[in-house]
PDB file of C-alpha atoms and ligand atoms in Angstrom:
ATOM      1  CA  UNK A 193      -0.021  -0.182  -0.188  1.00 93.00           C
ATOM      2  CA  UNK A 194       1.615   3.381  -0.963  1.00 96.00           C
ATOM      3  CA  UNK A 195      -0.827   6.298   0.666  1.00 97.00           C
ATOM      4  CA  UNK A 196       0.242  10.122   0.704  1.00 98.00           C
ATOM      5  CA  UNK A 197      -0.476  12.558   3.973  1.00 98.00           C
ATOM      6  CA  UNK A 198      -1.079  15.558   2.152  1.00 98.00           C
ATOM      7  CA  UNK A 199      -1.496  19.467   3.838  1.00 98.00           C
ATOM      8  CA  UNK A 200       0.052  22.580   4.142  1.00 98.00           C
ATOM      9  CA  UNK A 201       2.738  23.578   6.345  1.00 98.00           C
ATOM     10  CA  UNK A 202       2.072  23.040   9.935  1.00 98.00           C
ATOM     11  CA  UNK A 203      -1.350  20.800   9.074  1.00 98.00           C
ATOM     12  CA  UNK A 204       0.131  17.763  11.234  1.00 98.00           C
ATOM     13  CA  UNK A 205       1.264  15.716   8.390  1.00 98.00           C
ATOM     14  CA  UNK A 206       4.446  14.767  10.335  1.00 98.00           C
ATOM     15  CA  UNK A 207       2.255  14.407  13.870  1.00 98.00           C
ATOM     16  CA  UNK A 208       0.000  12.038  12.201  1.00 98.00           C
ATOM     17  CA  UNK A 209       2.055   9.966   9.936  1.00 98.00           C
ATOM     18  CA  UNK A 210       3.967   9.214  13.025  1.00 97.00           C
ATOM     19  CA  UNK A 211       0.911   7.614  14.994  1.00 97.00           C
ATOM     20  CA  UNK A 212      -0.351   6.099  11.448  1.00 96.00           C
ATOM     21  CA  UNK A 213       3.094   4.344  11.311  1.00 95.00           C
ATOM     22  CA  UNK A 214       2.542   2.877  15.059  1.00 92.00           C
ATOM     23  CA  UNK A 215      -0.993   1.883  14.147  1.00 89.00           C
ATOM     24  CA  UNK A 216      -0.931   0.718  10.521  1.00 87.00           C
ATOM     25  CA  UNK A 217       2.833  -0.519  10.349  1.00 90.00           C
ATOM     26  CA  UNK A 218       3.410   1.530   7.720  1.00 94.00           C
ATOM     27  CA  UNK A 219       6.826   3.235   6.674  1.00 96.00           C
ATOM     28  CA  UNK A 220       6.452   6.755   7.554  1.00 97.00           C
ATOM     29  CA  UNK A 221       8.547   8.845   4.675  1.00 97.00           C
ATOM     30  CA  UNK A 222       9.307  12.249   5.023  1.00 98.00           C
ATOM     31  CA  UNK A 223      11.093  14.311   2.760  1.00 98.00           C
ATOM     32  CA  UNK A 224      11.261  16.873   5.098  1.00 98.00           C
ATOM     33  CA  UNK A 225      12.908  15.157   7.575  1.00 98.00           C
ATOM     34  CA  UNK A 226      15.578  13.515   5.222  1.00 98.00           C
ATOM     35  CA  UNK A 227      16.445  17.049   3.880  1.00 98.00           C
ATOM     36  CA  UNK A 228      17.118  18.022   7.557  1.00 98.00           C
ATOM     37  CA  UNK A 229      19.293  15.144   8.311  1.00 98.00           C
ATOM     38  CA  UNK A 230      21.308  15.933   5.282  1.00 98.00           C
ATOM     39  CA  UNK A 231      21.583  19.225   6.341  1.00 98.00           C
ATOM     40  CA  UNK A 232      22.609  18.292  10.251  1.00 97.00           C
ATOM     41  CA  UNK A 233      25.298  15.976   8.600  1.00 98.00           C
ATOM     42  CA  UNK A 234      26.723  18.831   6.173  1.00 98.00           C
ATOM     43  CA  UNK A 235      26.495  16.431   3.465  1.00 98.00           C
ATOM     44  CA  UNK A 236      26.799  17.193  -0.274  1.00 98.00           C
ATOM     45  CA  UNK A 237      23.115  17.293  -0.847  1.00 98.00           C
ATOM     46  CA  UNK A 238      22.544  19.062   2.902  1.00 98.00           C
ATOM     47  CA  UNK A 239      25.034  21.718   1.918  1.00 98.00           C
ATOM     48  CA  UNK A 240      23.283  22.633  -1.567  1.00 98.00           C
ATOM     49  CA  UNK A 241      19.948  22.618  -0.033  1.00 98.00           C
ATOM     50  CA  UNK A 242      20.301  24.188   3.621  1.00 98.00           C
ATOM     51  CA  UNK A 243      19.956  28.042   2.702  1.00 98.00           C
ATOM     52  CA  UNK A 244      16.823  27.112   0.213  1.00 98.00           C
ATOM     53  CA  UNK A 245      15.153  25.002   2.905  1.00 98.00           C
ATOM     54  CA  UNK A 246      15.606  28.110   5.558  1.00 98.00           C
ATOM     55  CA  UNK A 247      14.197  30.607   2.899  1.00 98.00           C
ATOM     56  CA  UNK A 248      10.919  28.386   2.581  1.00 98.00           C
ATOM     57  CA  UNK A 249      11.387  27.773  -0.599  1.00 98.00           C
ATOM     58  CA  UNK A 250      11.066  24.102  -2.578  1.00 98.00           C
ATOM     59  CA  UNK A 251      14.151  22.513  -3.038  1.00 98.00           C
ATOM     60  CA  UNK A 252      14.516  21.311  -6.919  1.00 98.00           C
ATOM     61  CA  UNK A 253      12.380  18.549  -8.077  1.00 98.00           C
ATOM     62  CA  UNK A 254      15.190  16.142  -9.847  1.00 98.00           C
ATOM     63  CA  UNK A 255      17.092  16.104  -6.292  1.00 98.00           C
ATOM     64  CA  UNK A 256      13.972  15.277  -4.485  1.00 98.00           C
ATOM     65  CA  UNK A 257      12.734  12.756  -6.738  1.00 98.00           C
ATOM     66  CA  UNK A 258      16.469  11.109  -6.673  1.00 98.00           C
ATOM     67  CA  UNK A 259      15.829  10.988  -2.937  1.00 98.00           C
ATOM     68  CA  UNK A 260      12.557   9.341  -3.074  1.00 97.00           C
ATOM     69  CA  UNK A 261      13.495   6.762  -6.147  1.00 96.00           C
ATOM     70  CA  UNK A 262      16.837   5.276  -3.788  1.00 96.00           C
ATOM     71  CA  UNK A 263      14.871   5.302  -0.683  1.00 95.00           C
ATOM     72  CA  UNK A 264      11.226   3.801  -1.825  1.00 94.00           C
ATOM     73  CA  UNK A 265      12.258  -0.103  -3.149  1.00 90.00           C
ATOM     74  CA  UNK A 266      13.600  -0.823   0.585  1.00 90.00           C
ATOM     75  CA  UNK A 267      10.563   1.072   2.033  1.00 88.00           C
ATOM     76  CA  UNK A 268       7.934  -0.758  -0.259  1.00 88.00           C
ATOM     77  CA  UNK A 269       9.418  -4.022   0.890  1.00 89.00           C
ATOM     78  CA  UNK A 270       7.058  -3.631   4.146  1.00 90.00           C
ATOM     79  CA  UNK A 271       3.360  -3.490   4.498  1.00 91.00           C
ATOM     80  CA  UNK A 272       3.129  -0.215   3.193  1.00 93.00           C
ATOM     81  CA  UNK A 273       4.333   3.289   2.824  1.00 97.00           C
ATOM     82  CA  UNK A 274       3.349   6.646   3.992  1.00 97.00           C
ATOM     83  CA  UNK A 275       5.010   9.607   2.026  1.00 98.00           C
ATOM     84  CA  UNK A 276       5.172  13.080   4.296  1.00 98.00           C
ATOM     85  CA  UNK A 277       5.580  15.904   2.215  1.00 98.00           C
ATOM     86  CA  UNK A 278       6.305  14.273  -1.490  1.00 98.00           C
ATOM     87  CA  UNK A 279       5.092  14.751  -3.674  1.00 98.00           C
ATOM     88  CA  UNK A 280       4.787  18.347  -3.576  1.00 98.00           C
ATOM     89  CA  UNK A 281       4.541  19.509  -7.024  1.00 98.00           C
ATOM     90  CA  UNK A 282       2.833  18.142 -10.313  1.00 98.00           C
ATOM     91  CA  UNK A 283       6.366  17.072 -11.848  1.00 98.00           C
ATOM     92  CA  UNK A 284       6.804  15.197  -8.687  1.00 98.00           C
ATOM     93  CA  UNK A 285       3.634  13.610  -8.637  1.00 98.00           C
ATOM     94  CA  UNK A 286       4.289  12.416 -12.126  1.00 98.00           C
ATOM     95  CA  UNK A 287       7.517  10.936 -11.094  1.00 98.00           C
ATOM     96  CA  UNK A 288       6.152   8.877  -8.598  1.00 98.00           C
ATOM     97  CA  UNK A 289       3.363   7.657 -10.772  1.00 97.00           C
ATOM     98  CA  UNK A 290       6.131   6.659 -13.325  1.00 96.00           C
ATOM     99  CA  UNK A 291       8.491   4.918 -10.506  1.00 95.00           C
ATOM    100  CA  UNK A 292       5.486   2.862  -9.369  1.00 95.00           C
ATOM    101  CA  UNK A 293       4.304   1.902 -12.626  1.00 93.00           C
ATOM    102  CA  UNK A 294       7.802   0.406 -13.084  1.00 86.00           C
ATOM    103  CA  UNK A 295       6.743  -1.812  -9.748  1.00 85.00           C
ATOM    104  CA  UNK A 296       3.119  -2.247 -10.604  1.00 90.00           C
ATOM    105  CA  UNK A 297       2.182  -0.313  -7.943  1.00 93.00           C
ATOM    106  CA  UNK A 298       0.026   2.861  -7.833  1.00 95.00           C
ATOM    107  CA  UNK A 299      -0.891   5.479  -5.055  1.00 97.00           C
ATOM    108  CA  UNK A 300      -3.512   4.013  -3.106  1.00 96.00           C
ATOM    109  CA  UNK A 301      -4.986   7.159  -1.207  1.00 97.00           C
ATOM    110  CA  UNK A 302      -4.275  10.685  -0.467  1.00 98.00           C
ATOM    111  CA  UNK A 303      -5.160  11.532   2.901  1.00 98.00           C
ATOM    112  CA  UNK A 304      -5.574  15.551   2.693  1.00 98.00           C
ATOM    113  CA  UNK A 305      -5.454  17.668   6.091  1.00 98.00           C
ATOM    114  CA  UNK A 306      -7.533  20.925   6.069  1.00 98.00           C
ATOM    115  CA  UNK A 307      -6.525  23.723   8.597  1.00 98.00           C
ATOM    116  CA  UNK A 308      -7.441  27.376   8.343  1.00 98.00           C
ATOM    117  CA  UNK A 309      -4.022  29.448   7.407  1.00 96.00           C
ATOM    118  CA  UNK A 310      -4.315  31.281  10.653  1.00 96.00           C
ATOM    119  CA  UNK A 311      -4.012  28.207  12.411  1.00 98.00           C
ATOM    120  CA  UNK A 312      -1.276  26.916  10.788  1.00 98.00           C
ATOM    121  CA  UNK A 313       1.031  29.937  11.684  1.00 97.00           C
ATOM    122  CA  UNK A 314       0.220  29.804  15.031  1.00 97.00           C
ATOM    123  CA  UNK A 315       1.263  26.471  15.315  1.00 97.00           C
ATOM    124  CA  UNK A 316       4.224  27.158  13.475  1.00 98.00           C
ATOM    125  CA  UNK A 317       5.099  30.122  15.648  1.00 97.00           C
ATOM    126  CA  UNK A 318       4.456  27.886  18.554  1.00 96.00           C
ATOM    127  CA  UNK A 319       7.167  25.355  17.824  1.00 96.00           C
ATOM    128  CA  UNK A 320       9.380  27.777  16.579  1.00 96.00           C
ATOM    129  CA  UNK A 321       9.300  28.739  20.247  1.00 94.00           C
ATOM    130  CA  UNK A 322      10.207  25.384  21.390  1.00 95.00           C
ATOM    131  CA  UNK A 323      12.424  23.828  18.736  1.00 93.00           C
ATOM    132  CA  UNK A 324      13.866  26.470  16.701  1.00 87.00           C
ATOM    133  CA  UNK A 325      13.389  24.711  13.154  1.00 95.00           C
ATOM    134  CA  UNK A 326      15.319  27.273  10.909  1.00 96.00           C
ATOM    135  CA  UNK A 327      12.669  27.767   8.462  1.00 98.00           C
ATOM    136  CA  UNK A 328       9.888  28.330  11.126  1.00 98.00           C
ATOM    137  CA  UNK A 329      10.475  32.168  10.995  1.00 97.00           C
ATOM    138  CA  UNK A 330       7.992  34.618   9.697  1.00 96.00           C
ATOM    139  CA  UNK A 331       9.309  35.211   6.542  1.00 97.00           C
ATOM    140  CA  UNK A 332       9.991  31.440   5.677  1.00 98.00           C
ATOM    141  CA  UNK A 333       6.605  30.606   6.780  1.00 98.00           C
ATOM    142  CA  UNK A 334       4.761  33.039   4.435  1.00 98.00           C
ATOM    143  CA  UNK A 335       7.017  31.770   1.577  1.00 98.00           C
ATOM    144  CA  UNK A 336       6.162  27.988   2.564  1.00 98.00           C
ATOM    145  CA  UNK A 337       2.599  29.048   2.529  1.00 98.00           C
ATOM    146  CA  UNK A 338       2.758  30.774  -0.644  1.00 98.00           C
ATOM    147  CA  UNK A 339       4.555  27.541  -2.303  1.00 98.00           C
ATOM    148  CA  UNK A 340       2.238  25.353  -0.523  1.00 98.00           C
ATOM    149  CA  UNK A 341      -0.811  27.486  -2.612  1.00 98.00           C
ATOM    150  CA  UNK A 342       1.190  27.738  -5.971  1.00 98.00           C
ATOM    151  CA  UNK A 343       2.598  24.649  -6.497  1.00 98.00           C
ATOM    152  CA  UNK A 344       1.957  22.078  -4.171  1.00 98.00           C
ATOM    153  CA  UNK A 345      -1.944  22.687  -4.067  1.00 98.00           C
ATOM    154  CA  UNK A 346      -2.324  21.462  -7.558  1.00 98.00           C
ATOM    155  CA  UNK A 347      -1.182  17.911  -6.665  1.00 98.00           C
ATOM    156  CA  UNK A 348      -4.650  17.123  -5.435  1.00 98.00           C
ATOM    157  CA  UNK A 349      -6.308  18.187  -8.568  1.00 98.00           C
ATOM    158  CA  UNK A 350      -3.199  15.588 -10.214  1.00 98.00           C
ATOM    159  CA  UNK A 351      -5.067  12.562  -8.101  1.00 98.00           C
ATOM    160  CA  UNK A 352      -8.325  13.573  -8.396  1.00 98.00           C
ATOM    161  CA  UNK A 353      -8.018  13.453 -12.133  1.00 98.00           C
ATOM    162  CA  UNK A 354      -6.468   9.702 -11.960  1.00 97.00           C
ATOM    163  CA  UNK A 355      -9.093   8.769 -10.116  1.00 97.00           C
ATOM    164  CA  UNK A 356      -7.165   8.255  -6.883  1.00 98.00           C
ATOM    165  CA  UNK A 357      -9.282   7.995  -3.488  1.00 98.00           C
ATOM    166  CA  UNK A 358      -8.745  11.879  -1.618  1.00 98.00           C
ATOM    167  CA  UNK A 359      -9.930  11.499   1.744  1.00 98.00           C
ATOM    168  CA  UNK A 360     -10.274  14.802   3.164  1.00 98.00           C
ATOM    169  CA  UNK A 361     -10.227  15.291   6.779  1.00 98.00           C
ATOM    170  CA  UNK A 362     -10.743  18.433   9.312  1.00 98.00           C
ATOM    171  CA  UNK A 363      -7.024  18.765  10.777  1.00 98.00           C
ATOM    172  CA  UNK A 364      -8.519  21.323  13.414  1.00 98.00           C
ATOM    173  CA  UNK A 365      -8.755  20.338  17.285  1.00 98.00           C
ATOM    174  CA  UNK A 366      -5.999  18.365  19.093  1.00 98.00           C
ATOM    175  CA  UNK A 367      -3.757  15.560  17.635  1.00 98.00           C
ATOM    176  CA  UNK A 368      -5.881  13.326  19.522  1.00 98.00           C
ATOM    177  CA  UNK A 369      -9.078  14.282  17.928  1.00 98.00           C
ATOM    178  CA  UNK A 370      -7.648  14.660  14.278  1.00 98.00           C
ATOM    179  CA  UNK A 371      -6.447  10.929  14.455  1.00 98.00           C
ATOM    180  CA  UNK A 372      -9.621   9.835  15.801  1.00 98.00           C
ATOM    181  CA  UNK A 373     -11.388  11.569  12.550  1.00 98.00           C
ATOM    182  CA  UNK A 374      -8.311  10.079  10.423  1.00 98.00           C
ATOM    183  CA  UNK A 375      -9.130   6.151  11.596  1.00 96.00           C
ATOM    184  CA  UNK A 376     -13.048   6.479  11.361  1.00 96.00           C
ATOM    185  CA  UNK A 377     -12.117   8.104   7.728  1.00 95.00           C
ATOM    186  CA  UNK A 378     -10.219   5.258   6.819  1.00 92.00           C
ATOM    187  CA  UNK A 379     -11.906   2.418   8.077  1.00 90.00           C
ATOM    188  CA  UNK A 380     -14.913   3.898   5.994  1.00 85.00           C
TER     189      UNK A 380
HETATM  190  P1  LIG B 415       8.479  19.497   5.401  1.00 67.90           P
HETATM  191  O1  LIG B 415       9.150  19.324   6.454  1.00 67.90           O
HETATM  192  O2  LIG B 415       7.626  18.952   4.848  1.00 67.90           O
HETATM  193  O3  LIG B 415       7.720  20.762   6.254  1.00 67.90           O
HETATM  194  P2  LIG B 415       6.132  21.442   5.826  1.00 67.90           P
HETATM  195  O4  LIG B 415       5.206  20.924   4.709  1.00 67.90           O
HETATM  196  O5  LIG B 415       6.462  22.893   5.622  1.00 67.90           O
HETATM  197  O6  LIG B 415       5.678  20.978   7.146  1.00 67.90           O
HETATM  198  P3  LIG B 415       6.129  20.851   8.695  1.00 67.90           P
HETATM  199  O7  LIG B 415       6.663  19.768   8.572  1.00 67.90           O
HETATM  200  O8  LIG B 415       6.414  22.167   9.147  1.00 67.90           O
HETATM  201  O9  LIG B 415       4.036  20.590   8.987  1.00 67.90           O
HETATM  202  P4  LIG B 415       3.693  19.178   9.363  1.00 67.90           P
HETATM  203  O10 LIG B 415       2.304  19.280   8.386  1.00 67.90           O
HETATM  204  O11 LIG B 415       4.817  18.377   9.260  1.00 67.90           O
HETATM  205  O12 LIG B 415       3.226  19.524  10.709  1.00 67.90           O
HETATM  206  P5  LIG B 415       3.497  19.018  12.201  1.00 67.90           P
HETATM  207  O13 LIG B 415       3.027  17.875  12.637  1.00 67.90           O
HETATM  208  O14 LIG B 415       5.019  19.231  12.218  1.00 67.90           O
HETATM  209  O15 LIG B 415       9.264  20.498   4.332  1.00 67.90           O
HETATM  210  C1  LIG B 415      10.263  21.785   4.997  1.00 67.90           C
HETATM  211  C2  LIG B 415      11.179  21.787   3.536  1.00 67.90           C
HETATM  212  O16 LIG B 415      11.786  20.941   2.958  1.00 67.90           O
HETATM  213  C3  LIG B 415      10.510  22.445   2.598  1.00 67.90           C
HETATM  214  O17 LIG B 415       9.816  24.016   2.889  1.00 67.90           O
HETATM  215  C4  LIG B 415      11.535  22.756   1.276  1.00 67.90           C
HETATM  216  O18 LIG B 415      12.100  23.465   1.530  1.00 67.90           O
HETATM  217  C5  LIG B 415      11.832  21.303   1.518  1.00 67.90           C
HETATM  218  N1  LIG B 415      11.197  19.902   0.696  1.00 67.90           N
HETATM  219  C6  LIG B 415      10.604  18.774   1.423  1.00 67.90           C
HETATM  220  N2  LIG B 415       9.979  18.041   0.697  1.00 67.90           N
HETATM  221  C7  LIG B 415      10.106  18.503  -0.327  1.00 67.90           C
HETATM  222  C8  LIG B 415       9.767  18.152  -1.653  1.00 67.90           C
HETATM  223  N3  LIG B 415       8.568  17.045  -1.786  1.00 67.90           N
HETATM  224  N4  LIG B 415       9.975  18.826  -2.610  1.00 67.90           N
HETATM  225  C9  LIG B 415      10.813  20.188  -2.755  1.00 67.90           C
HETATM  226  N5  LIG B 415      11.107  20.637  -1.343  1.00 67.90           N
HETATM  227  C10 LIG B 415      10.761  19.997  -0.192  1.00 67.90           C
HETATM  228  O19 LIG B 415       2.755  20.082  13.119  1.00 67.90           O
HETATM  229  C11 LIG B 415       3.274  21.108  13.053  1.00 67.90           C
HETATM  230  C12 LIG B 415       3.279  21.818  14.420  1.00 67.90           C
HETATM  231  O20 LIG B 415       2.119  21.928  14.852  1.00 67.90           O
HETATM  232  C13 LIG B 415       4.329  20.870  15.334  1.00 67.90           C
HETATM  233  O21 LIG B 415       4.800  21.773  16.228  1.00 67.90           O
HETATM  234  C14 LIG B 415       3.518  20.087  16.127  1.00 67.90           C
HETATM  235  O22 LIG B 415       3.569  19.697  17.135  1.00 67.90           O
HETATM  236  C15 LIG B 415       2.155  20.819  16.187  1.00 67.90           C
HETATM  237  N6  LIG B 415       0.914  20.261  15.633  1.00 67.90           N
HETATM  238  C16 LIG B 415       0.478  19.488  15.144  1.00 67.90           C
HETATM  239  N7  LIG B 415      -0.573  18.844  15.195  1.00 67.90           N
HETATM  240  C17 LIG B 415      -1.393  19.711  16.334  1.00 67.90           C
HETATM  241  C18 LIG B 415      -2.902  20.029  16.864  1.00 67.90           C
HETATM  242  N8  LIG B 415      -3.858  19.608  15.916  1.00 67.90           N
HETATM  243  N9  LIG B 415      -3.031  21.055  17.316  1.00 67.90           N
HETATM  244  C19 LIG B 415      -2.025  21.759  17.951  1.00 67.90           C
HETATM  245  N10 LIG B 415      -0.930  21.553  17.120  1.00 67.90           N
HETATM  246  C20 LIG B 415      -0.599  20.511  16.300  1.00 67.90           C
HETATM  247 MG1  LIG B 416       6.469  17.762   8.688  1.00 67.90          MG
END
């Protein structure tokens, strides 16, 4: 099973994906986490993306597609994969379709979290005070929201057009409330 957890910055993709990983025993693959680890280890990729990420911009499609292409086969050996933060452009979605077709797989469903933008910003600013992620500044948050609206939102239409099941879930309330809604939605 291949699923995508989708939503704007701060919508709870990472939070809910961790829970789903434990619950469904799927492999959580977060491209943001992979890139942050590359930056922390100061690898060539990390050096290339550090400033792009801190500014809240998307890294180049070919770079991120390469990363996913290298990691997907191993993740696919388990009961399922939950992609978080990928695909984030229509070009990435097309590249993923191509990768999966080669293996006889498809994206089975997209779980899309919806949260009003003012709440997203509040959540991220709250995290900024606690964790200090370099892209959790007001300026970078604005850029991340803009990238989401201009490039990422269209990914949902890509799947809609291909007839992929899209489960839209209200991402407001506590993480427990959101998780209960997701569980109810997925079992329906
Ligand atoms: P990425 O790491 O994917 O970040 P993001 O999409 O901006 O989203 P976040 O991780 O901030 O939010 P989330 O939806 O995971 O929510 P979370 O659970 O953390 O990407 C970072 C960067 O990497 C990109 O900007 C880009 O540069 C690059 N990148 C990554 N993938 C890429 C790709 N495919 N192509 C190109 N570039 C790519 O929750 C947010 C906060 O809210 C947390 O503090 C959490 O504790 C809290 N929270 C969660 N749920 C709730 C709740 N229900 N109520 C209150 N607080 C909550
Ligand atoms: Mg995340």
